[in-house]
Amino acid sequence: MTTVESITAEARQLHRKGDYGAAMKCHFEALEMLENENGRVHIDTADRYRRMGAVMDDANDFDKAREYFETAISILSDIDTNEARLTQGEICEAVGNLLYKQEDYHAAIEKFTEALGVLKSCDGADGAKMDEIEYLIEVAHMMAD
């Protein structure tokens, strides 16, 4: 029997090889299984969308990547746990990086600022990660000017 874990391992391997289409096919299969098992508003479902966003980011399909990342953020905003907020902050940072790569510095600053705010509201947030995001905000400001 195929499991989400085995599909995830296959997707990860395909992603590393640069076979983004096949990786996405695996992610869609896993997403369907997760939504059937847990429903849409679940941290595992949000994580699947995050993974899909990462694949599309690496494939340079930034619009699709952002769509998947924003879907993950939306799902996580409906889950009131520290883990969900930490993950939401990390994904906001990923969107900020995506926007930065597209040279949309003002939008990147907004997303980095959102990431920082979310992470500051979490217990056990990584101080080094928050310092890194503050640095990214500074760099984006310099690029925007």
Backbone as JSON Lines, residues from 0, in Angstrom:
{"i":0,"aa":"M","n":[0.84,-1.19,0.0],"ca":[0.0,0.0,0.0],"c":[0.88,1.25,0.0]}
{"i":1,"aa":"T","n":[0.51,2.18,-0.82],"ca":[1.24,3.44,-0.91],"c":[0.84,4.33,0.26]}
{"i":2,"aa":"T","n":[1.84,4.91,0.91],"ca":[1.58,5.8,2.04],"c":[2.03,7.22,1.69]}
{"i":3,"aa":"V","n":[1.53,8.16,2.46],"ca":[1.95,9.55,2.28],"c":[3.46,9.66,2.45]}
{"i":4,"aa":"E","n":[4.0,8.91,3.42],"ca":[5.44,8.97,3.68],"c":[6.24,8.48,2.47]}
{"i":5,"aa":"S","n":[5.8,7.37,1.86],"ca":[6.54,6.85,0.7],"c":[6.42,7.79,-0.5]}
{"i":6,"aa":"I","n":[5.25,8.39,-0.67],"ca":[5.06,9.35,-1.76],"c":[5.93,10.59,-1.52]}
{"i":7,"aa":"T","n":[6.0,11.02,-0.26],"ca":[6.82,12.18,0.08],"c":[8.29,11.91,-0.21]}
{"i":8,"aa":"A","n":[8.76,10.72,0.13],"ca":[10.15,10.36,-0.14],"c":[10.43,10.37,-1.64]}
{"i":9,"aa":"E","n":[9.49,9.84,-2.41],"ca":[9.65,9.84,-3.86],"c":[9.65,11.27,-4.41]}
{"i":10,"aa":"A","n":[8.72,12.09,-3.91],"ca":[8.64,13.49,-4.36],"c":[9.93,14.23,-4.04]}
{"i":11,"aa":"R","n":[10.47,14.0,-2.86],"ca":[11.72,14.66,-2.45],"c":[12.86,14.27,-3.39]}
{"i":12,"aa":"Q","n":[12.94,12.98,-3.7],"ca":[13.99,12.49,-4.59],"c":[13.84,13.09,-6.0]}
{"i":13,"aa":"L","n":[12.62,13.13,-6.51],"ca":[12.37,13.7,-7.83],"c":[12.68,15.19,-7.85]}
{"i":14,"aa":"H","n":[12.32,15.87,-6.77],"ca":[12.59,17.31,-6.65],"c":[14.1,17.55,-6.72]}
{"i":15,"aa":"R","n":[14.86,16.77,-5.95],"ca":[16.32,16.93,-5.94],"c":[16.93,16.7,-7.33]}
{"i":16,"aa":"K","n":[16.33,15.78,-8.09],"ca":[16.82,15.48,-9.44],"c":[16.4,16.53,-10.46]}
{"i":17,"aa":"G","n":[15.51,17.43,-10.05],"ca":[15.03,18.46,-10.97],"c":[13.86,18.02,-11.82]}
{"i":18,"aa":"D","n":[13.26,16.88,-11.48],"ca":[12.07,16.41,-12.21],"c":[10.83,16.98,-11.51]}
{"i":19,"aa":"Y","n":[10.62,18.27,-11.72],"ca":[9.6,19.0,-10.98],"c":[8.18,18.54,-11.3]}
{"i":20,"aa":"G","n":[7.92,18.2,-12.55],"ca":[6.59,17.72,-12.93],"c":[6.23,16.43,-12.21]}
{"i":21,"aa":"A","n":[7.16,15.49,-12.17],"ca":[6.91,14.22,-11.49],"c":[6.8,14.43,-9.97]}
{"i":22,"aa":"A","n":[7.62,15.34,-9.45],"ca":[7.53,15.65,-8.01],"c":[6.16,16.21,-7.68]}
{"i":23,"aa":"M","n":[5.66,17.11,-8.53],"ca":[4.33,17.69,-8.28],"c":[3.24,16.64,-8.37]}
{"i":24,"aa":"K","n":[3.38,15.72,-9.29],"ca":[2.4,14.63,-9.4],"c":[2.33,13.86,-8.09]}
{"i":25,"aa":"C","n":[3.47,13.57,-7.51],"ca":[3.51,12.89,-6.21],"c":[2.85,13.74,-5.13]}
{"i":26,"aa":"H","n":[3.16,15.02,-5.13],"ca":[2.58,15.91,-4.11],"c":[1.06,15.99,-4.23]}
{"i":27,"aa":"F","n":[0.55,16.03,-5.46],"ca":[-0.91,16.06,-5.63],"c":[-1.54,14.77,-5.11]}
{"i":28,"aa":"E","n":[-0.88,13.65,-5.35],"ca":[-1.39,12.37,-4.84],"c":[-1.4,12.38,-3.31]}
{"i":29,"aa":"A","n":[-0.32,12.83,-2.72],"ca":[-0.24,12.9,-1.25],"c":[-1.25,13.89,-0.7]}
{"i":30,"aa":"L","n":[-1.43,15.03,-1.38],"ca":[-2.39,16.03,-0.94],"c":[-3.8,15.45,-0.89]}
{"i":31,"aa":"E","n":[-4.16,14.72,-1.92],"ca":[-5.49,14.1,-1.94],"c":[-5.66,13.14,-0.77]}
{"i":32,"aa":"M","n":[-4.64,12.35,-0.49],"ca":[-4.7,11.41,0.63],"c":[-4.83,12.17,1.96]}
{"i":33,"aa":"L","n":[-4.04,13.22,2.12],"ca":[-4.07,13.99,3.37],"c":[-5.41,14.68,3.57]}
{"i":34,"aa":"E","n":[-5.95,15.28,2.52],"ca":[-7.24,15.96,2.65],"c":[-8.36,14.97,2.94]}
{"i":35,"aa":"N","n":[-8.29,13.78,2.36],"ca":[-9.3,12.76,2.66],"c":[-9.2,12.28,4.1]}
{"i":36,"aa":"E","n":[-7.97,12.19,4.6],"ca":[-7.75,11.69,5.96],"c":[-7.98,12.75,7.03]}
{"i":37,"aa":"N","n":[-7.49,13.97,6.79],"ca":[-7.48,14.99,7.84],"c":[-8.36,16.2,7.56]}
{"i":38,"aa":"G","n":[-8.82,16.35,6.35],"ca":[-9.53,17.55,5.96],"c":[-8.54,18.6,5.48]}
{"i":39,"aa":"R","n":[-9.08,19.7,5.01],"ca":[-8.22,20.76,4.43],"c":[-7.48,21.55,5.51]}
{"i":40,"aa":"V","n":[-8.16,21.85,6.61],"ca":[-7.54,22.67,7.66],"c":[-6.78,21.76,8.61]}
{"i":41,"aa":"H","n":[-5.56,21.44,8.23],"ca":[-4.7,20.56,9.02],"c":[-3.25,20.94,8.71]}
{"i":42,"aa":"I","n":[-2.4,20.86,9.69],"ca":[-1.01,21.27,9.5],"c":[-0.31,20.43,8.43]}
{"i":43,"aa":"D","n":[-0.67,19.15,8.31],"ca":[-0.05,18.31,7.29],"c":[-0.47,18.72,5.88]}
{"i":44,"aa":"T","n":[-1.71,19.15,5.74],"ca":[-2.19,19.65,4.44],"c":[-1.45,20.93,4.09]}
{"i":45,"aa":"A","n":[-1.31,21.83,5.05],"ca":[-0.58,23.07,4.82],"c":[0.87,22.78,4.45]}
{"i":46,"aa":"D","n":[1.48,21.81,5.13],"ca":[2.86,21.45,4.83],"c":[2.99,20.93,3.41]}
{"i":47,"aa":"R","n":[2.0,20.2,2.94],"ca":[2.04,19.7,1.56],"c":[2.03,20.87,0.58]}
{"i":48,"aa":"Y","n":[1.18,21.86,0.83],"ca":[1.17,23.05,-0.03],"c":[2.52,23.77,0.03]}
{"i":49,"aa":"R","n":[3.13,23.8,1.21],"ca":[4.46,24.42,1.34],"c":[5.47,23.68,0.47]}
{"i":50,"aa":"R","n":[5.43,22.37,0.52],"ca":[6.35,21.56,-0.3],"c":[6.12,21.81,-1.79]}
{"i":51,"aa":"M","n":[4.85,21.92,-2.17],"ca":[4.53,22.18,-3.57],"c":[5.05,23.56,-3.98]}
{"i":52,"aa":"G","n":[4.94,24.52,-3.09],"ca":[5.48,25.85,-3.37],"c":[6.99,25.81,-3.56]}
{"i":53,"aa":"A","n":[7.67,25.01,-2.75],"ca":[9.12,24.9,-2.86],"c":[9.53,24.3,-4.21]}
{"i":54,"aa":"V","n":[8.77,23.3,-4.66],"ca":[9.07,22.69,-5.97],"c":[8.9,23.73,-7.07]}
{"i":55,"aa":"M","n":[7.79,24.46,-7.03],"ca":[7.53,25.45,-8.07],"c":[8.53,26.61,-8.01]}
{"i":56,"aa":"D","n":[8.99,26.95,-6.82],"ca":[10.03,27.97,-6.66],"c":[11.29,27.51,-7.38]}
{"i":57,"aa":"D","n":[11.71,26.28,-7.12],"ca":[12.91,25.75,-7.76],"c":[12.74,25.61,-9.27]}
{"i":58,"aa":"A","n":[11.5,25.41,-9.72],"ca":[11.21,25.32,-11.15],"c":[11.08,26.71,-11.79]}
{"i":59,"aa":"N","n":[11.27,27.75,-10.98],"ca":[11.15,29.15,-11.42],"c":[9.74,29.51,-11.89]}
{"i":60,"aa":"D","n":[8.75,28.79,-11.4],"ca":[7.35,29.15,-11.66],"c":[6.88,29.89,-10.41]}
{"i":61,"aa":"F","n":[7.28,31.16,-10.33],"ca":[7.09,31.93,-9.11],"c":[5.63,32.21,-8.8]}
{"i":62,"aa":"D","n":[4.81,32.38,-9.82],"ca":[3.38,32.62,-9.57],"c":[2.73,31.41,-8.91]}
{"i":63,"aa":"K","n":[3.03,30.21,-9.44],"ca":[2.47,28.99,-8.84],"c":[3.04,28.78,-7.45]}
{"i":64,"aa":"A","n":[4.33,29.02,-7.3],"ca":[4.96,28.86,-5.98],"c":[4.26,29.74,-4.97]}
{"i":65,"aa":"R","n":[4.05,30.99,-5.32],"ca":[3.39,31.91,-4.38],"c":[1.97,31.44,-4.08]}
{"i":66,"aa":"E","n":[1.27,30.97,-5.09],"ca":[-0.1,30.48,-4.89],"c":[-0.11,29.35,-3.85]}
{"i":67,"aa":"Y","n":[0.8,28.4,-3.99],"ca":[0.85,27.28,-3.04],"c":[1.28,27.75,-1.65]}
{"i":68,"aa":"F","n":[2.27,28.62,-1.59],"ca":[2.7,29.15,-0.29],"c":[1.56,29.9,0.39]}
{"i":69,"aa":"E","n":[0.85,30.74,-0.36],"ca":[-0.24,31.52,0.23],"c":[-1.39,30.61,0.68]}
{"i":70,"aa":"T","n":[-1.62,29.53,-0.04],"ca":[-2.64,28.56,0.4],"c":[-2.23,27.95,1.73]}
{"i":71,"aa":"A","n":[-0.96,27.6,1.86],"ca":[-0.47,27.04,3.12],"c":[-0.63,28.05,4.25]}
{"i":72,"aa":"I","n":[-0.29,29.3,4.0],"ca":[-0.42,30.35,5.02],"c":[-1.87,30.5,5.44]}
{"i":73,"aa":"S","n":[-2.77,30.49,4.47],"ca":[-4.2,30.62,4.76],"c":[-4.7,29.49,5.65]}
{"i":74,"aa":"I","n":[-4.29,28.28,5.33],"ca":[-4.69,27.12,6.13],"c":[-4.14,27.25,7.55]}
{"i":75,"aa":"L","n":[-2.86,27.6,7.65],"ca":[-2.22,27.7,8.97],"c":[-2.83,28.8,9.82]}
{"i":76,"aa":"S","n":[-3.33,29.86,9.19],"ca":[-3.93,30.95,9.96],"c":[-5.22,30.5,10.66]}
{"i":77,"aa":"D","n":[-5.78,29.39,10.21],"ca":[-6.98,28.83,10.85],"c":[-6.67,27.79,11.92]}
{"i":78,"aa":"I","n":[-5.38,27.55,12.16],"ca":[-4.96,26.55,13.15],"c":[-4.28,27.3,14.29]}
{"i":79,"aa":"D","n":[-4.84,27.21,15.47],"ca":[-4.34,27.99,16.61],"c":[-3.39,27.17,17.47]}
{"i":80,"aa":"T","n":[-2.2,26.89,16.89],"ca":[-1.16,26.22,17.66],"c":[0.16,26.96,17.42]}
{"i":81,"aa":"N","n":[1.07,26.81,18.34],"ca":[2.39,27.42,18.2],"c":[3.11,26.85,16.98]}
{"i":82,"aa":"E","n":[3.0,25.53,16.78],"ca":[3.65,24.89,15.64],"c":[3.15,25.48,14.32]}
{"i":83,"aa":"A","n":[1.84,25.69,14.23],"ca":[1.26,26.26,13.01],"c":[1.78,27.68,12.79]}
{"i":84,"aa":"R","n":[1.88,28.47,13.86],"ca":[2.38,29.84,13.71],"c":[3.86,29.85,13.31]}
{"i":85,"aa":"L","n":[4.65,28.96,13.89],"ca":[6.07,28.87,13.5],"c":[6.19,28.55,12.01]}
{"i":86,"aa":"T","n":[5.41,27.57,11.57],"ca":[5.43,27.18,10.16],"c":[4.95,28.32,9.28]}
{"i":87,"aa":"Q","n":[3.92,29.01,9.72],"ca":[3.39,30.15,8.97],"c":[4.47,31.22,8.81]}
{"i":88,"aa":"G","n":[5.2,31.49,9.87],"ca":[6.28,32.48,9.78],"c":[7.36,32.07,8.79]}
{"i":89,"aa":"E","n":[7.71,30.78,8.79],"ca":[8.72,30.28,7.86],"c":[8.24,30.4,6.42]}
{"i":90,"aa":"I","n":[6.96,30.13,6.19],"ca":[6.43,30.23,4.83],"c":[6.34,31.68,4.39]}
{"i":91,"aa":"C","n":[5.98,32.57,5.31],"ca":[5.99,34.01,4.97],"c":[7.38,34.44,4.54]}
{"i":92,"aa":"E","n":[8.4,33.93,5.21],"ca":[9.77,34.24,4.81],"c":[10.05,33.71,3.41]}
{"i":93,"aa":"A","n":[9.58,32.49,3.12],"ca":[9.78,31.91,1.78],"c":[9.13,32.77,0.71]}
{"i":94,"aa":"V","n":[7.94,33.29,0.99],"ca":[7.27,34.18,0.03],"c":[8.08,35.47,-0.12]}
{"i":95,"aa":"G","n":[8.6,35.98,0.98],"ca":[9.45,37.16,0.91],"c":[10.66,36.92,0.02]}
{"i":96,"aa":"N","n":[11.29,35.76,0.17],"ca":[12.43,35.42,-0.68],"c":[12.03,35.33,-2.15]}
{"i":97,"aa":"L","n":[10.87,34.76,-2.38],"ca":[10.34,34.63,-3.74],"c":[10.15,36.01,-4.37]}
{"i":98,"aa":"L","n":[9.54,36.91,-3.61],"ca":[9.3,38.27,-4.09],"c":[10.62,39.01,-4.31]}
{"i":99,"aa":"Y","n":[11.58,38.77,-3.43],"ca":[12.9,39.39,-3.58],"c":[13.54,38.94,-4.89]}
{"i":100,"aa":"K","n":[13.47,37.64,-5.18],"ca":[14.04,37.12,-6.43],"c":[13.39,37.76,-7.66]}
{"i":101,"aa":"Q","n":[12.14,38.14,-7.51],"ca":[11.42,38.79,-8.61],"c":[11.63,40.3,-8.62]}
{"i":102,"aa":"E","n":[12.49,40.77,-7.72],"ca":[12.83,42.19,-7.58],"c":[11.63,43.05,-7.18]}
{"i":103,"aa":"D","n":[10.67,42.44,-6.51],"ca":[9.53,43.18,-5.96],"c":[9.87,43.45,-4.49]}
{"i":104,"aa":"Y","n":[10.78,44.39,-4.28],"ca":[11.38,44.6,-2.97],"c":[10.39,45.11,-1.93]}
{"i":105,"aa":"H","n":[9.48,45.97,-2.33],"ca":[8.5,46.5,-1.37],"c":[7.58,45.38,-0.87]}
{"i":106,"aa":"A","n":[7.13,44.53,-1.78],"ca":[6.29,43.39,-1.37],"c":[7.09,42.41,-0.52]}
{"i":107,"aa":"A","n":[8.37,42.24,-0.86],"ca":[9.23,41.35,-0.07],"c":[9.36,41.88,1.35]}
{"i":108,"aa":"I","n":[9.55,43.18,1.48],"ca":[9.66,43.8,2.81],"c":[8.4,43.53,3.62]}
{"i":109,"aa":"E","n":[7.25,43.69,2.99],"ca":[5.98,43.43,3.68],"c":[5.89,41.99,4.16]}
{"i":110,"aa":"K","n":[6.3,41.04,3.3],"ca":[6.19,39.63,3.67],"c":[7.22,39.27,4.74]}
{"i":111,"aa":"F","n":[8.44,39.81,4.63],"ca":[9.45,39.57,5.66],"c":[8.98,40.14,7.0]}
{"i":112,"aa":"T","n":[8.37,41.31,6.96],"ca":[7.86,41.94,8.19],"c":[6.74,41.1,8.79]}
{"i":113,"aa":"E","n":[5.88,40.56,7.94],"ca":[4.83,39.66,8.42],"c":[5.44,38.42,9.06]}
{"i":114,"aa":"A","n":[6.45,37.85,8.41],"ca":[7.13,36.67,8.95],"c":[7.7,36.96,10.32]}
{"i":115,"aa":"L","n":[8.37,38.09,10.44],"ca":[8.98,38.47,11.71],"c":[7.92,38.64,12.8]}
{"i":116,"aa":"G","n":[6.82,39.28,12.47],"ca":[5.74,39.47,13.44],"c":[5.15,38.15,13.91]}
{"i":117,"aa":"V","n":[4.94,37.24,12.97],"ca":[4.38,35.93,13.32],"c":[5.36,35.19,14.22]}
{"i":118,"aa":"L","n":[6.63,35.16,13.84],"ca":[7.62,34.43,14.64],"c":[7.8,35.02,16.03]}
{"i":119,"aa":"K","n":[7.73,36.34,16.14],"ca":[7.87,36.98,17.46],"c":[6.72,36.61,18.38]}
{"i":120,"aa":"S","n":[5.59,36.2,17.82],"ca":[4.44,35.81,18.64],"c":[4.5,34.35,19.09]}
{"i":121,"aa":"C","n":[5.54,33.64,18.68],"ca":[5.64,32.2,18.96],"c":[6.56,31.91,20.14]}
{"i":122,"aa":"D","n":[6.22,30.87,20.86],"ca":[7.12,30.34,21.88],"c":[8.21,29.55,21.18]}
{"i":123,"aa":"G","n":[9.45,29.77,21.57],"ca":[10.55,28.98,21.04],"c":[10.98,29.34,19.64]}
{"i":124,"aa":"A","n":[10.62,30.54,19.18],"ca":[11.06,30.96,17.85],"c":[12.58,31.11,17.85]}
{"i":125,"aa":"D","n":[13.19,30.76,16.75],"ca":[14.64,30.78,16.59],"c":[15.12,32.23,16.46]}
{"i":126,"aa":"G","n":[15.88,32.67,17.45],"ca":[16.4,34.04,17.45],"c":[17.28,34.33,16.25]}
{"i":127,"aa":"A","n":[18.1,33.35,15.85],"ca":[18.96,33.53,14.68],"c":[18.13,33.7,13.42]}
{"i":128,"aa":"K","n":[17.03,32.97,13.31],"ca":[16.14,33.09,12.16],"c":[15.53,34.49,12.11]}
{"i":129,"aa":"M","n":[15.11,34.99,13.27],"ca":[14.53,36.34,13.31],"c":[15.58,37.4,12.95]}
{"i":130,"aa":"D","n":[16.82,37.2,13.41],"ca":[17.9,38.12,13.04],"c":[18.13,38.1,11.53]}
{"i":131,"aa":"E","n":[18.07,36.9,10.95],"ca":[18.25,36.75,9.51],"c":[17.15,37.5,8.74]}
{"i":132,"aa":"I","n":[15.91,37.39,9.22],"ca":[14.8,38.08,8.56],"c":[14.96,39.59,8.69]}
{"i":133,"aa":"E","n":[15.4,40.06,9.85],"ca":[15.64,41.5,10.01],"c":[16.71,41.98,9.02]}
{"i":134,"aa":"Y","n":[17.73,41.16,8.82],"ca":[18.77,41.48,7.84],"c":[18.18,41.52,6.42]}
{"i":135,"aa":"L","n":[17.33,40.54,6.1],"ca":[16.7,40.51,4.77],"c":[15.85,41.76,4.54]}
{"i":136,"aa":"I","n":[15.18,42.22,5.59],"ca":[14.39,43.45,5.48],"c":[15.3,44.64,5.16]}
{"i":137,"aa":"E","n":[16.44,44.72,5.85],"ca":[17.4,45.81,5.6],"c":[17.91,45.77,4.16]}
{"i":138,"aa":"V","n":[18.28,44.58,3.69],"ca":[18.8,44.44,2.33],"c":[17.73,44.82,1.31]}
{"i":139,"aa":"A","n":[16.51,44.35,1.53],"ca":[15.41,44.68,0.61],"c":[15.15,46.18,0.58]}
{"i":140,"aa":"H","n":[15.27,46.84,1.75],"ca":[15.12,48.3,1.79],"c":[16.2,48.98,0.94]}
{"i":141,"aa":"M","n":[17.44,48.49,1.05],"ca":[18.53,49.07,0.26],"c":[18.29,48.87,-1.23]}
{"i":142,"aa":"M","n":[17.79,47.7,-1.6],"ca":[17.53,47.42,-3.01],"c":[16.36,48.25,-3.54]}
{"i":143,"aa":"A","n":[15.4,48.52,-2.67],"ca":[14.2,49.26,-3.08],"c":[14.49,50.74,-3.29]}
{"i":144,"aa":"D","n":[15.52,51.23,-2.6],"ca":[15.84,52.68,-2.68],"c":[16.68,53.02,-3.88]}
